[in-house]
Amino acid sequence: MAGKLKNCPECGKIYVETGVGMCRDCYNKMQDQMEEVSSYVRDNPHSTVRDICENLDVKEKLVRRMIREGRFEMDGINFEYPCEKCGKPITHGRYCEKCNKEMASAMEKADAKAQQKLKESQIPGVGMYSKDMGIHGM
């Protein structure tokens, strides 16, 4: 199966999508930057995201992605970065524990409400039927 042609979100060049979300050149560059960031963090374990970006000239998006993927936890280094919903400092994932619980609760309530609406929309005493049910001789 042939891959789709796409424009690389990093450089704009046309490439065949292989599942990495960017052209081969940008992917290789990103891998090199990740290695550079990992090495820097091992040598400077108390660095902030801003320090890393400024000293290595890498995008904050790359460093945050590495944090979310847990790449630094393997080295025993935990960065703090803001929860995407409330801004509270967190060390993994996208949301803090409180926001995760709030969103889970809201989803449960929405699901219960949808189930209730579905139940109310059904006509009492009438079940599902097929047009050919109960017709004999056809």
Tab-separated table of C-alpha atoms in Angstrom, residues 38-117:
chain	number	residue	atom	x	y	z
A	38	SER	CA	18.855	14.255	26.460
A	39	SER	CA	22.595	14.753	26.745
A	40	TYR	CA	22.138	18.349	27.943
A	41	VAL	CA	19.588	17.298	30.562
A	42	ARG	CA	21.875	14.532	31.878
A	43	ASP	CA	24.657	17.121	32.265
A	44	ASN	CA	22.324	19.840	33.644
A	45	PRO	CA	19.581	18.017	35.589
A	46	HIS	CA	18.077	21.157	37.139
A	47	SER	CA	17.502	22.952	33.836
A	48	THR	CA	14.129	24.417	32.982
A	49	VAL	CA	12.403	23.962	29.649
A	50	ARG	CA	13.263	27.576	28.854
A	51	ASP	CA	16.964	26.953	29.658
A	52	ILE	CA	17.055	23.960	27.333
A	53	CYS	CA	15.359	25.811	24.469
A	54	GLU	CA	17.574	28.873	24.789
A	55	ASN	CA	20.870	26.993	25.172
A	56	LEU	CA	20.237	24.426	22.444
A	57	ASP	CA	18.079	26.492	20.070
A	58	VAL	CA	15.325	23.858	19.982
A	59	LYS	CA	11.577	24.350	19.957
A	60	GLU	CA	9.709	24.202	23.252
A	61	LYS	CA	7.226	21.876	21.544
A	62	LEU	CA	9.993	19.282	21.119
A	63	VAL	CA	11.051	19.423	24.780
A	64	ARG	CA	7.440	19.231	26.012
A	65	ARG	CA	6.842	16.248	23.741
A	66	MET	CA	9.872	14.502	25.223
A	67	ILE	CA	8.597	15.230	28.743
A	68	ARG	CA	5.091	13.908	27.962
A	69	GLU	CA	6.610	10.758	26.457
A	70	GLY	CA	8.546	10.195	29.696
A	71	ARG	CA	11.967	10.316	28.045
A	72	PHE	CA	13.585	12.049	31.028
A	73	GLU	CA	11.961	9.886	33.709
A	74	MET	CA	14.129	7.002	32.510
A	75	ASP	CA	17.138	9.107	33.502
A	76	GLY	CA	15.566	9.882	36.888
A	77	ILE	CA	14.848	13.514	35.962
A	78	ASN	CA	11.396	15.008	36.431
A	79	PHE	CA	10.546	18.315	34.815
A	80	GLU	CA	7.632	20.414	35.861
A	81	TYR	CA	5.463	21.985	33.182
A	82	PRO	CA	1.936	23.424	33.268
A	83	CYS	CA	-1.256	21.386	33.125
A	84	GLU	CA	-2.924	22.137	29.787
A	85	LYS	CA	-6.214	22.939	31.517
A	86	CYS	CA	-5.442	24.848	34.719
A	87	GLY	CA	-1.712	25.619	34.505
A	88	LYS	CA	-0.744	23.813	37.732
A	89	PRO	CA	2.808	22.372	37.550
A	90	ILE	CA	2.869	18.657	36.648
A	91	THR	CA	5.631	16.162	35.852
A	92	HIS	CA	3.857	13.774	33.458
A	93	GLY	CA	0.902	13.603	31.109
A	94	ARG	CA	-1.100	16.561	29.842
A	95	TYR	CA	-3.355	17.295	32.815
A	96	CYS	CA	-2.986	17.387	36.592
A	97	GLU	CA	-4.744	14.803	38.753
A	98	LYS	CA	-7.545	17.229	39.708
A	99	CYS	CA	-8.301	18.144	36.072
A	100	ASN	CA	-8.176	14.466	35.047
A	101	LYS	CA	-10.747	13.635	37.738
A	102	GLU	CA	-12.954	16.588	36.770
A	103	MET	CA	-12.912	15.582	33.102
A	104	ALA	CA	-13.628	11.925	33.932
A	105	SER	CA	-16.537	12.975	36.152
A	106	ALA	CA	-17.920	15.280	33.443
A	107	MET	CA	-17.715	12.452	30.908
A	108	GLU	CA	-19.518	10.062	33.261
A	109	LYS	CA	-22.279	12.644	33.830
A	110	ALA	CA	-22.607	13.287	30.083
A	111	ASP	CA	-22.800	9.540	29.434
A	112	ALA	CA	-25.455	9.071	32.127
A	113	LYS	CA	-27.442	11.985	30.687
A	114	ALA	CA	-27.224	10.519	27.163
A	115	GLN	CA	-28.338	7.107	28.468
A	116	GLN	CA	-31.285	8.743	30.248
A	117	LYS	CA	-32.321	10.629	27.088
